[in-house]
CSV table of C-alpha atoms and ligand atoms in Angstrom, one decimal:
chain,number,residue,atom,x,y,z
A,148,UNK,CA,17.3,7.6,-10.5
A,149,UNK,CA,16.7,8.8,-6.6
A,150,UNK,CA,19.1,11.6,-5.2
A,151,UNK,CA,18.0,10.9,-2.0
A,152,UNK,CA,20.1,9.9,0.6
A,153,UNK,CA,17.7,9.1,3.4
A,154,UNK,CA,13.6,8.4,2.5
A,155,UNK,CA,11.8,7.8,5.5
A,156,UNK,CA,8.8,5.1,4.2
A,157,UNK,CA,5.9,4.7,7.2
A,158,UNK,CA,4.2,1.6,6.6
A,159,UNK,CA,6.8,0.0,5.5
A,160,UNK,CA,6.0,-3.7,6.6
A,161,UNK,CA,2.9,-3.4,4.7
A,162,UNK,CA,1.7,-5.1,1.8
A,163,UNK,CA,2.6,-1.7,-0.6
A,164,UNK,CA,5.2,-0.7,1.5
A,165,UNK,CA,7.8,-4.1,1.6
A,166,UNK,CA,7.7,-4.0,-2.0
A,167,UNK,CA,9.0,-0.4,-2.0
A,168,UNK,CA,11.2,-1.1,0.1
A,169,UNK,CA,12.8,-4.0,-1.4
A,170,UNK,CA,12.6,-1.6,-4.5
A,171,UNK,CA,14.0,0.9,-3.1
A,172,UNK,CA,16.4,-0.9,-1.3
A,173,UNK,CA,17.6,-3.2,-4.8
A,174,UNK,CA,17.5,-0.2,-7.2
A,175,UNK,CA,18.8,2.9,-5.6
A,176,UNK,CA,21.8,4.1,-3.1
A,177,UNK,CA,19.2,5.4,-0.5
A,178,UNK,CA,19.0,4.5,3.4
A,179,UNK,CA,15.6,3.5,4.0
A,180,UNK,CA,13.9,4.2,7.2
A,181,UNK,CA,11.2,1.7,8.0
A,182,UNK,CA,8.9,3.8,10.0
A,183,UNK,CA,6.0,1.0,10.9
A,184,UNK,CA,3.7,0.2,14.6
A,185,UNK,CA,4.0,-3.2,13.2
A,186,UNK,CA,-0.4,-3.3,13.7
A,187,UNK,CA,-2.2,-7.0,12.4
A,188,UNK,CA,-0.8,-5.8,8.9
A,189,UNK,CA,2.6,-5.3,9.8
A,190,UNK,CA,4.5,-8.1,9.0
A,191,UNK,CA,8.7,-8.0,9.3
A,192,UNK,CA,8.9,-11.3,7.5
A,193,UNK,CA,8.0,-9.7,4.6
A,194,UNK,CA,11.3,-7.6,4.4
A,195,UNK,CA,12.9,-10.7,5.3
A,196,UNK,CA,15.3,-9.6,1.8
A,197,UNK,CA,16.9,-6.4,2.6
A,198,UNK,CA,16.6,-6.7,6.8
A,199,UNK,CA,20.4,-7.4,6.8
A,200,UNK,CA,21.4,-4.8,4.3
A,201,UNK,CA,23.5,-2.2,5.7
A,202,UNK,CA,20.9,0.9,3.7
A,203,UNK,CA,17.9,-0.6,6.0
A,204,UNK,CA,17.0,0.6,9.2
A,205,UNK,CA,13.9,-0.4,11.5
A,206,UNK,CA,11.9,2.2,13.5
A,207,UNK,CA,8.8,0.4,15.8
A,208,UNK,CA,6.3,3.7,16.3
A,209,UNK,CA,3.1,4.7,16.1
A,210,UNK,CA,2.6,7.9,13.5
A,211,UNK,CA,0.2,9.3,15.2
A,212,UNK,CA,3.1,10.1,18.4
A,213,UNK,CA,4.3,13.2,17.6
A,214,UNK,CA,7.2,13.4,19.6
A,215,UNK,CA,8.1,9.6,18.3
A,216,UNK,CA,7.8,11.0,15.1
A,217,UNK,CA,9.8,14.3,16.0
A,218,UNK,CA,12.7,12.5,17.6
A,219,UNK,CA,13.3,9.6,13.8
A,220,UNK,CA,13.2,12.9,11.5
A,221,UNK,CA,16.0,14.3,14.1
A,222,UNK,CA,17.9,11.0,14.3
A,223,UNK,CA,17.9,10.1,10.7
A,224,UNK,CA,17.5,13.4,9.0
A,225,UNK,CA,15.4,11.8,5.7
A,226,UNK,CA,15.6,13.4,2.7
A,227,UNK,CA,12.2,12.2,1.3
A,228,UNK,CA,8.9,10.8,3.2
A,229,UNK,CA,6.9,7.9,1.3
A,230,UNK,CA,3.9,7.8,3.4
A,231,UNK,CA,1.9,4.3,3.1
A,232,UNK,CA,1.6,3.6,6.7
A,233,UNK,CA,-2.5,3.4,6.9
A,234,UNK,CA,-5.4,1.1,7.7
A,235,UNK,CA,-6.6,-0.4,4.4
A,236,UNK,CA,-9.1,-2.6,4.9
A,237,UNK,CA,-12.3,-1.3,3.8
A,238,UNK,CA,-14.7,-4.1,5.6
A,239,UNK,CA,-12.5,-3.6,8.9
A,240,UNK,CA,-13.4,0.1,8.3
A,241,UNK,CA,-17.2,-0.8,8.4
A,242,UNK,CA,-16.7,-3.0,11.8
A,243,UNK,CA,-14.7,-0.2,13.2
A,244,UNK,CA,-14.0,3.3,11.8
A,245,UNK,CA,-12.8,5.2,14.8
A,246,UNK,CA,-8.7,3.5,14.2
A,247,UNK,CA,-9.5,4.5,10.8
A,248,UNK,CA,-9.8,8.1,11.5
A,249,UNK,CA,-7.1,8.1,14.1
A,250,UNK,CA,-4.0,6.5,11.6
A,251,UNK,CA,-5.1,7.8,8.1
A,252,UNK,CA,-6.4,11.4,9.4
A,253,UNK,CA,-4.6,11.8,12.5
A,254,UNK,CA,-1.6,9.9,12.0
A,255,UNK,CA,-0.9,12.1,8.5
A,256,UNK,CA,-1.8,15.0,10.2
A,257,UNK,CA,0.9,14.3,13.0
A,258,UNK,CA,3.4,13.2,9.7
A,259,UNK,CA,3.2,16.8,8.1
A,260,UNK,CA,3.5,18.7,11.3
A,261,UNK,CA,6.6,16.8,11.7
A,262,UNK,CA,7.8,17.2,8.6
A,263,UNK,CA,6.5,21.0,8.1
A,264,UNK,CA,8.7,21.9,11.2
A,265,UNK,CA,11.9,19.9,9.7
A,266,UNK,CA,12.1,21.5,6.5
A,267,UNK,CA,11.5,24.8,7.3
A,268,UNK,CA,15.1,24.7,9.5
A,269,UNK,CA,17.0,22.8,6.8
A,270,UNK,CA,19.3,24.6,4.9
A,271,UNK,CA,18.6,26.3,1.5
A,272,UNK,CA,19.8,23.0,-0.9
A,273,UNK,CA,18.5,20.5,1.9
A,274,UNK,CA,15.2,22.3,1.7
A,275,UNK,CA,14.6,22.7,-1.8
A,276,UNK,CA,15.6,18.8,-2.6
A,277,UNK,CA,12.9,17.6,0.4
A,278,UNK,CA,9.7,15.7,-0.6
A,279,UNK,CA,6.4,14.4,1.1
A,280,UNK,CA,5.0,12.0,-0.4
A,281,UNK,CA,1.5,10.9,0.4
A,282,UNK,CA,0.3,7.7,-1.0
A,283,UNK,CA,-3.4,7.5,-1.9
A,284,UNK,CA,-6.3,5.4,-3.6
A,285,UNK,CA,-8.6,5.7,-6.1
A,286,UNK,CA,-11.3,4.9,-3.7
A,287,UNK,CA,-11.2,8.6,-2.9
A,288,UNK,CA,-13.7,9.0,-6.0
A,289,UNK,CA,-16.4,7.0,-5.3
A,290,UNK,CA,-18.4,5.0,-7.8
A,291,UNK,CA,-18.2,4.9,-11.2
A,292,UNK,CA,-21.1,3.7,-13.7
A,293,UNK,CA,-20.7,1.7,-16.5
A,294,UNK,CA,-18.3,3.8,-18.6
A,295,UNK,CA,-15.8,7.0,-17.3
A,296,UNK,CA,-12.4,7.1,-15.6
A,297,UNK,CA,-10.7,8.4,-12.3
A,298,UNK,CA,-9.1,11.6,-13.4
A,299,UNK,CA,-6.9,13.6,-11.2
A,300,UNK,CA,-9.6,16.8,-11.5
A,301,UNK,CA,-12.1,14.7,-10.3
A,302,UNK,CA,-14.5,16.0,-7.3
A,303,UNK,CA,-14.0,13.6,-4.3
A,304,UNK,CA,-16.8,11.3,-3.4
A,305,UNK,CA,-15.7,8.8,-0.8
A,306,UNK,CA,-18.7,6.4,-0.1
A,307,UNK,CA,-16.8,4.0,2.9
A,308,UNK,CA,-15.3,4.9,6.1
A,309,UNK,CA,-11.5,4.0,4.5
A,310,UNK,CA,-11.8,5.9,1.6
A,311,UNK,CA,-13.2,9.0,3.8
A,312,UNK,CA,-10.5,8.8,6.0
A,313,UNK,CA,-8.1,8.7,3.2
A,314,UNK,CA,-9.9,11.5,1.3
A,315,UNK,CA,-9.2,13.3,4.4
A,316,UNK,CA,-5.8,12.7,4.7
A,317,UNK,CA,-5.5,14.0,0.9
A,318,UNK,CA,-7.1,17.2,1.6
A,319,UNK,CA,-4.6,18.1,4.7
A,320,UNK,CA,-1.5,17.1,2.7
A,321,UNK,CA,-2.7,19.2,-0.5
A,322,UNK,CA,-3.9,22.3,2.3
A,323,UNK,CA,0.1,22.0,3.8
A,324,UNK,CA,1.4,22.7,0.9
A,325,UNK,CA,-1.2,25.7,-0.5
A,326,UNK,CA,-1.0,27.0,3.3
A,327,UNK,CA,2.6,26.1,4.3
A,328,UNK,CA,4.8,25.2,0.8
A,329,UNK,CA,5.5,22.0,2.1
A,330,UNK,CA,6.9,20.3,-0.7
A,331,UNK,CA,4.3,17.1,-1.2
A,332,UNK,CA,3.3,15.1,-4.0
A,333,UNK,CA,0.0,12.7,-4.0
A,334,UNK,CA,-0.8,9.4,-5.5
A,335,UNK,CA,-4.2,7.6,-6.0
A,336,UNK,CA,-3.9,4.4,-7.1
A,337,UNK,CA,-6.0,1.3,-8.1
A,338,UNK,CA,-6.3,-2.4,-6.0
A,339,UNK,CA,-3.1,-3.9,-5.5
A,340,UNK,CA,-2.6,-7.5,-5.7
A,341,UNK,CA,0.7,-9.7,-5.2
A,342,UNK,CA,2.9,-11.2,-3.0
A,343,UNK,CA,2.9,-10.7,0.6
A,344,UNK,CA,-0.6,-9.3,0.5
A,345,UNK,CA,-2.1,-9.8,4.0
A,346,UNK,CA,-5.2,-12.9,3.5
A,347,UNK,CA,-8.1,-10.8,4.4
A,348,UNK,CA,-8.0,-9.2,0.6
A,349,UNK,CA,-9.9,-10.7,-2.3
A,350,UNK,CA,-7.1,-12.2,-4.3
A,351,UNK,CA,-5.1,-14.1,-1.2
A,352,UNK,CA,-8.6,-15.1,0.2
A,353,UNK,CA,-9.0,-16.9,-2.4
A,354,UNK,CA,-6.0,-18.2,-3.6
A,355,UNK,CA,-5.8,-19.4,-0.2
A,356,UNK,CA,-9.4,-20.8,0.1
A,357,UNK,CA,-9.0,-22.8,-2.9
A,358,UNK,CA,-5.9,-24.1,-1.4
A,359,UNK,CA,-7.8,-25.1,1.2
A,360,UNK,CA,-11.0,-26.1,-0.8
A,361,UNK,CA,-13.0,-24.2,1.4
A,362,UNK,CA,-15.5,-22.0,-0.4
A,363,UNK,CA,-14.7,-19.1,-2.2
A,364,UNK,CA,-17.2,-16.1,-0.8
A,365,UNK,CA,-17.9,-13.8,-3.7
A,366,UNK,CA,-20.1,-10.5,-2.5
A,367,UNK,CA,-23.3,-10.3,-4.2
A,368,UNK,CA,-23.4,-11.4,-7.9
A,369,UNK,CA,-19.7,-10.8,-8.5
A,370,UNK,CA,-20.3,-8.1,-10.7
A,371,UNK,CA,-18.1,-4.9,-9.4
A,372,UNK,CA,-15.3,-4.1,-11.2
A,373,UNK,CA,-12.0,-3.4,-10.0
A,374,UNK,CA,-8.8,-2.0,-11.8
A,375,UNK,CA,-6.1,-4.3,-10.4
A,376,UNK,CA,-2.2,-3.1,-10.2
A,377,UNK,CA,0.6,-5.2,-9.7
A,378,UNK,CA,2.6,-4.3,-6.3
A,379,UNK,CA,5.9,-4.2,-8.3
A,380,UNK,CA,4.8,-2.0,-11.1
A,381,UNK,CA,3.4,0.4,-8.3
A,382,UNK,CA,6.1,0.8,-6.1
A,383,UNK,CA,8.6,1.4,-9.5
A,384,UNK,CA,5.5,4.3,-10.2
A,385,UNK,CA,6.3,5.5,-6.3
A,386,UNK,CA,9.7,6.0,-6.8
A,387,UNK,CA,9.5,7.6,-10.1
A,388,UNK,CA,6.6,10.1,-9.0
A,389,UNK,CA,8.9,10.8,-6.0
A,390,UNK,CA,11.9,11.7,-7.8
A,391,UNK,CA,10.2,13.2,-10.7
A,392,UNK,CA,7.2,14.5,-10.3
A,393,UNK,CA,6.0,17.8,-9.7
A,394,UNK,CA,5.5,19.5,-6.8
A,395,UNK,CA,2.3,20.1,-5.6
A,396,UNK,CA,0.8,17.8,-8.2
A,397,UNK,CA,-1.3,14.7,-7.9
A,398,UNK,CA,-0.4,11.6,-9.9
A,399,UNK,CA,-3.6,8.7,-10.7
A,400,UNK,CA,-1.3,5.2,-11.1
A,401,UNK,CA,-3.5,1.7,-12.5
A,402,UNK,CA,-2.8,-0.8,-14.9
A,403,UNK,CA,-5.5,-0.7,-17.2
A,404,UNK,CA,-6.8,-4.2,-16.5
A,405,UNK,CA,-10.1,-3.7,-15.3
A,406,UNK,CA,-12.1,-6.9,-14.4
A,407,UNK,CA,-15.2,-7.9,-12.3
A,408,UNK,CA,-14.6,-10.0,-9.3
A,409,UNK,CA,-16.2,-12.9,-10.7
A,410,UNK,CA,-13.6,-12.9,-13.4
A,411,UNK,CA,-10.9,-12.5,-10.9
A,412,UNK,CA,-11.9,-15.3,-8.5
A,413,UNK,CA,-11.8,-17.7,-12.5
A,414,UNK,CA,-9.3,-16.6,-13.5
A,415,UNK,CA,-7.2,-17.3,-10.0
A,416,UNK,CA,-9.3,-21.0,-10.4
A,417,UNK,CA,-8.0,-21.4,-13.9
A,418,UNK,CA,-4.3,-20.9,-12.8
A,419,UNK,CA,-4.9,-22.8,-10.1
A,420,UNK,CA,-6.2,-26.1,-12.3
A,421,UNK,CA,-3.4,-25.6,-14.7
A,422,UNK,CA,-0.7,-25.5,-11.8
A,423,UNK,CA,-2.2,-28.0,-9.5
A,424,UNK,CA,-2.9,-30.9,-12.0
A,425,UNK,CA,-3.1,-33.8,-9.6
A,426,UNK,CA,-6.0,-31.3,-6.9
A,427,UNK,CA,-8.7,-33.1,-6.5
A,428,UNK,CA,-10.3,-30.0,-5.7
A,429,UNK,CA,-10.2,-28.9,-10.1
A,430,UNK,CA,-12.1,-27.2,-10.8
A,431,UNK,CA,-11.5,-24.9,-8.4
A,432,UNK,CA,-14.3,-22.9,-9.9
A,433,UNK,CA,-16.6,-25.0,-8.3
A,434,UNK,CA,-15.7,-23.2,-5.0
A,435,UNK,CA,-17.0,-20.7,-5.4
A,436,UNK,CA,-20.1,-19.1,-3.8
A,437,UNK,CA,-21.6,-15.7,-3.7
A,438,UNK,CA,-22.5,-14.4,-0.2
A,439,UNK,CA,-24.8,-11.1,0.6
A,440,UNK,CA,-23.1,-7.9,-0.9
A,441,UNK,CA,-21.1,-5.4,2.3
A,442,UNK,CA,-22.8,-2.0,3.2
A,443,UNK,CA,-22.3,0.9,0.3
A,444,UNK,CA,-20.0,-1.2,-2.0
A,445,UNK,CA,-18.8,0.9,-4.7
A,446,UNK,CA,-19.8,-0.8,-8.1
A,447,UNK,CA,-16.6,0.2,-10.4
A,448,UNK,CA,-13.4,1.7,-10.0
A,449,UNK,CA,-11.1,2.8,-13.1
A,450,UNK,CA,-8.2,5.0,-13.6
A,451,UNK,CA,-7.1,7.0,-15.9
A,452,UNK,CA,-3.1,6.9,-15.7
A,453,UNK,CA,-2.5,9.3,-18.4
A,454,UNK,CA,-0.5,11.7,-16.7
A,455,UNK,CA,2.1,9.8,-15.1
A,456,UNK,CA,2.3,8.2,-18.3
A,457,UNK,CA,2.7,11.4,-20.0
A,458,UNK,CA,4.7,13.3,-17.9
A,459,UNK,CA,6.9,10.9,-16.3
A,460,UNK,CA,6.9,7.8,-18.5
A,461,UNK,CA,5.5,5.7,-16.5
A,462,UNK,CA,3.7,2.4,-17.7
A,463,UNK,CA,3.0,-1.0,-15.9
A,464,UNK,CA,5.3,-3.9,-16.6
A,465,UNK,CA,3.0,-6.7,-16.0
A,466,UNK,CA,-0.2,-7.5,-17.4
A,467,UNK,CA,-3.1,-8.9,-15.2
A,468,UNK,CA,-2.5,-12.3,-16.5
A,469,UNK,CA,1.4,-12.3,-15.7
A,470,UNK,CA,0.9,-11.0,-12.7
A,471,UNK,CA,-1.8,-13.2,-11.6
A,472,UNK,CA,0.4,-15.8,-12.2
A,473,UNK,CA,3.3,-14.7,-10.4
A,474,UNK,CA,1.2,-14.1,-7.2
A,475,UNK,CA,-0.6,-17.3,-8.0
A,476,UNK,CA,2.7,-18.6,-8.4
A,477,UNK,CA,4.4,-17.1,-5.1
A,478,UNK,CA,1.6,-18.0,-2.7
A,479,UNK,CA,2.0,-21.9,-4.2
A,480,UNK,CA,5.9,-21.4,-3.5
A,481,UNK,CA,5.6,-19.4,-0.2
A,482,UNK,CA,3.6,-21.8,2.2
A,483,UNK,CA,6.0,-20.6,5.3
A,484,UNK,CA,5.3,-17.3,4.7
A,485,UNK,CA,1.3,-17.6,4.6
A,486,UNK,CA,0.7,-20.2,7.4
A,487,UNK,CA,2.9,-17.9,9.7
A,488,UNK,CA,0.3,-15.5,9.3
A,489,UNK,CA,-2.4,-17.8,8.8
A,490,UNK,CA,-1.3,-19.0,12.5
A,491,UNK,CA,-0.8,-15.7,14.0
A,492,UNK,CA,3.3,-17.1,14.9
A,493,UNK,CA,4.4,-13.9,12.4
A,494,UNK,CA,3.4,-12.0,15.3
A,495,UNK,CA,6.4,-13.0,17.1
A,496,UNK,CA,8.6,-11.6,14.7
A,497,UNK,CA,7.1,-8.2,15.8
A,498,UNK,CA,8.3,-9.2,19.3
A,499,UNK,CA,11.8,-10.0,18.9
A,500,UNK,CA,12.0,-7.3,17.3
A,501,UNK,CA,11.4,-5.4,19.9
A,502,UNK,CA,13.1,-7.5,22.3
A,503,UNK,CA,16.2,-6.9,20.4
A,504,UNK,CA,15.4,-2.8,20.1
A,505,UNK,CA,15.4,-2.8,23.7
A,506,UNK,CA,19.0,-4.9,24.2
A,507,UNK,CA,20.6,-3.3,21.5
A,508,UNK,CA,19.6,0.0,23.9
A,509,UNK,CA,20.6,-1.8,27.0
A,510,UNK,CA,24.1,-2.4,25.9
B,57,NAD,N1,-3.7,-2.2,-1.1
B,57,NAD,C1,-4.2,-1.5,-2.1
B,57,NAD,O1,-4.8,-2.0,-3.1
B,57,NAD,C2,-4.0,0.0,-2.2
B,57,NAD,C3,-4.4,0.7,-3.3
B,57,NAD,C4,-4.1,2.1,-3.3
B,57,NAD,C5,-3.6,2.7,-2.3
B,57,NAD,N2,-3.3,2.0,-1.1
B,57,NAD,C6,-2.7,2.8,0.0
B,57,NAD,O2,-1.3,2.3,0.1
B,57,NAD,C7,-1.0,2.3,1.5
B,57,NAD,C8,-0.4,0.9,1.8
B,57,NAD,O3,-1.5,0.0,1.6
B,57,NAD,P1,-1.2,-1.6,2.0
B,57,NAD,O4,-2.2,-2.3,1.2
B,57,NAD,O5,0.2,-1.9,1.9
B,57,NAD,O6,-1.6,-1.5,3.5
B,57,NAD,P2,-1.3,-2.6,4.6
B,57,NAD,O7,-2.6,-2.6,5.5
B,57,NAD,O8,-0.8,-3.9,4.1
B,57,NAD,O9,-0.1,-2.0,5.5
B,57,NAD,C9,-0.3,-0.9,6.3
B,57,NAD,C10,1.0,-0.7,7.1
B,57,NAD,O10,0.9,0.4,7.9
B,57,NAD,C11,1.2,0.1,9.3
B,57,NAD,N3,0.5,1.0,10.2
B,57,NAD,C12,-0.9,1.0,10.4
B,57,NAD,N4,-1.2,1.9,11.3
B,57,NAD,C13,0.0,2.5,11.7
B,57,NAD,C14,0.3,3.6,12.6
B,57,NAD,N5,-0.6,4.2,13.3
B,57,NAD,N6,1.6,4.0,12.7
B,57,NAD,C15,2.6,3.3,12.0
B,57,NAD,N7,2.3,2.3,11.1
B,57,NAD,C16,1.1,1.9,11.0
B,57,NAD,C17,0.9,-1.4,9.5
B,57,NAD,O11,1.6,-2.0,10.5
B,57,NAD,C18,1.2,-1.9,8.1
B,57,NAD,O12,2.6,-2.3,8.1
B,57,NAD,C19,-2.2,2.8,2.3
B,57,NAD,O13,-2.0,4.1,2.6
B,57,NAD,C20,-3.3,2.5,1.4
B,57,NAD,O14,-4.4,3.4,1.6
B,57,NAD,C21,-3.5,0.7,-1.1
C-alpha cells in the first residue's frame, strides 16, 4: 500500500513505535529510519525482529536538537515522517512536567521546522508525495460523562500535564500546515495495550504483579473507563492514515471496547487462572487492591472511529478479549524480554549501541 521509499518514524523504540516499525518493516518496501534518544522508554530489544533487515536503519538523537534533526532529514532524505517519539506517561507527567513540555511541545516544534525547511526545497513530485504525520491521543479531549464520544470536531480539553503537552503539540502541527502548507495529517487514538509495553502502564503492571503475586494497585474504586486498542491494529491504522488520508485532516482511531479498569485488571486475572492452572496464587483476583485515586484523573475516555472507518476502511482486527490474550499470552512467553527491563540490564543495549555508532564512525 506505502509509496514511500524512506519514512523517518521518531520514537521508534517505543511501545507504539516498534510495532510500526515491525509493520512497516514486514508489510511494505520502505526504508525505515528509527529516529529515537533511546530515554527509560526506549528499548532496542524491542526491534530485536527487523534490527538486521537491510530497510532498517538506527538514528540515537534527541528531537528537540535541531541541527541533529537537520543533518538525518539531509542524510536520509525521508519521504514520510510518523512522529511517536513523546513522553507518555501521564503519572510521570504529574511528578515532573517540565520533560514533558520540552519533548512533546518543543521536540514537535523542532520536528516541523525541520521538516517545513525540507519540503519546501524538494522538487515538484518529491514535494507533493511528502507527509507529516503526527501521532496523537484521545486524551487531548478531556473527560467524558457517562454517555458521548471523542469526535474529531471536538473542542480540546486536556485536564493532565501529558495530554496538555500533547494538545499543544496538535495545535502547532495543524497551525504549520494552515500557516505554512506543510503537508501533515493527525491522529488521536485510544490506550494501547500489548506486547512490549513498558511495566509502568496498567495492563503490564498487572500482568506482571500477578506474576509476581504482589498486589495489584487499582486507583480509587476502579471505576474509569478506558477504550483500549490493540498495538497491532493501530500501527496497521498509522500506515493506512499515512498513505491515504487526507491532508490536513485529523483521524480519531479506538477499538470500540470500552471497559472500566476494574474489569480490566479481572479480566487479565481470569486469563491468568485459566493459563496458569497449577499458580497457587488463583485467583489472581484476589490481588487486587484499590489505592487512593492520582490528581485530576479523567473519568472516561471513548472514541468515535467513524471516519477512518468511513473514509479509509479502517476497522480493528482484534477484539479486547483476543488481544488480551495475546498480550496475556506474550508477557507469559517473553520472560527475557520483561526481567531485562524489570532489571534495568535493557539499558545496556542502548549503550552498545552507541558504542558500535561510534566504531562504525571510527573506521
Ligand atoms: N500508549 C498509548 O496508549 C497511546 C495512545 C495514544 C497515543 N499515544 C501516543 O503515541 C506515541 C507513542 O506512545 P508510546 O506509548 O509508544 O510511548 P513510549 O513512552 O513507549 O515511547 C516513546 C518513545 O519516544 C522516545 N523519546 C522520548 N523522548 C524523546 C526525544 N526527546 N527525542 C527522541 N526520542 C524520544 C523514547 O525513547 C521512546 O522510545 C506518543 O506520542 C503518545 O502520545 C500513545
Amino acid at each position: 500500500m506505502s509509496s514511500f521509499g524512506t519514512i523517518v518514524v521518531t520514537g521508534g523504540a517505543g511501545f507504539i513505535g516498534s510495532a510500526v516499525i515491525r509493520h512497516l518493516i514486514g508489510s511494505t518496501m520502505a526504508t525505515v529510519v528509527n529516529v529515537d534518544k533511546l530515554t527509560y522508554a526506549g528499548n532496542l530489544e524491542s526491534l530485536a525482529d527487523v534490527a538486521d533487515n537491510p530497510r532498517y536503519r538506527f538514528e540515537r538523537l534527541d528531537i528537540c536538537d535541531f541541527d541533529a534533526v537537520r543533518e538525518v532529514f539531509a542524510r536520509h532524505r525521508p519521504d514520510a515522517v510518523l512522529h511517536l517519539a513523546a513522553e507518555s506517561h501521564v503519572d510521570r507527567s504529574i511528578d515532573g512536567p517540565r520533560v514533558f513540555v520540552e519533548t512533546n511541545v518543543v521536540g514537535t516544534y523542532t520536528l516541523l521546522e525541520v521538516a517545513r525547511a525540507y519540503w519546501q526545497d524538494l522538487e515538484p513530485t518529491a514535494k507533493s508525495r511528502f507527509r507529516f504525520h503526527h501521532v496523537s491521543t484521545d486524551e487531548v479531549y478531556g473527560s467524558l460523562p457517562a454517555e458521548g464520544l471523542f469526535t474529531e470536531d471536538m473542542p480540546y480539553h486536556p485536564n493532565s500535564p501529558y495530554s496538555a503537552s500533547k494538545a499543544s503539540s496538535d495545535h502547532l502541527v495543524r497551525a504549520w500546515h494552515h500557516t505554512y502548507g506543510l503537508p501533515v495529517l493527525i491522529t488521536n487514538c485510544s490506550n494501547n495495550y500489548g506486547p512490549y509495553q513498558f511495566p509502568e502502564k496498567l495492563i503490564p503492571v498487572v500482568i506482571l504483579s500477578a506474576l509476581a503475586g504482589k498486589q495489584l494497585p487499582i486507583y480509587g474504586t476502579g471505576d474509569n473507563v478506558r477504550d483500549w486498542l490493540y498495538v497491532d491494529d493501530h500501527a496497521v491504522a498509522l500506515h493506512l492514515v499515512l498513505s491515504r488520508g487526507t491532508i490536513g485532516e485529523t483521524y480519531n482511531i479506538g477499538g470500540h471496547n470500552e471497559r472500566t479498569n476494574l474489569e480490566v485488571v479481572r479480566s487479565i486475572c481470569g486469563i491468568l487462572d485459566e493459563l496458569c492452572p497449577d499458580s497457587p496464587l488463583r485467583p489472581h483476583a484476589s490481588l487486587i487492591s484499590f489505592v487512593t485515586d492520582r490528581l485530576g484523573h479523567d473519568k472516561r475516555y471513548a472514541i468515535d472511529a467513524t471516519k477512518i472507518g468511513r473514509d479509509l476502511g479502517w476497522k480493528p482486527s482484534e477484539t479486547f478479549e483476543s488481544g488480551l490474550r495475546n498480550t496475556v499470552e506474550w508477557y507469559l512467553n517473553n520472560r527475557v524480554w520483561w526481567e531485562r527491563v524489570l532489571s534495568g540490564s535493557y539499558r545496556q543495549t542502548a549503550n552498545d549501541a552507541e558504542i558500535g555508532k561510534t566504531r562504525r564512525h571510527a573506521v
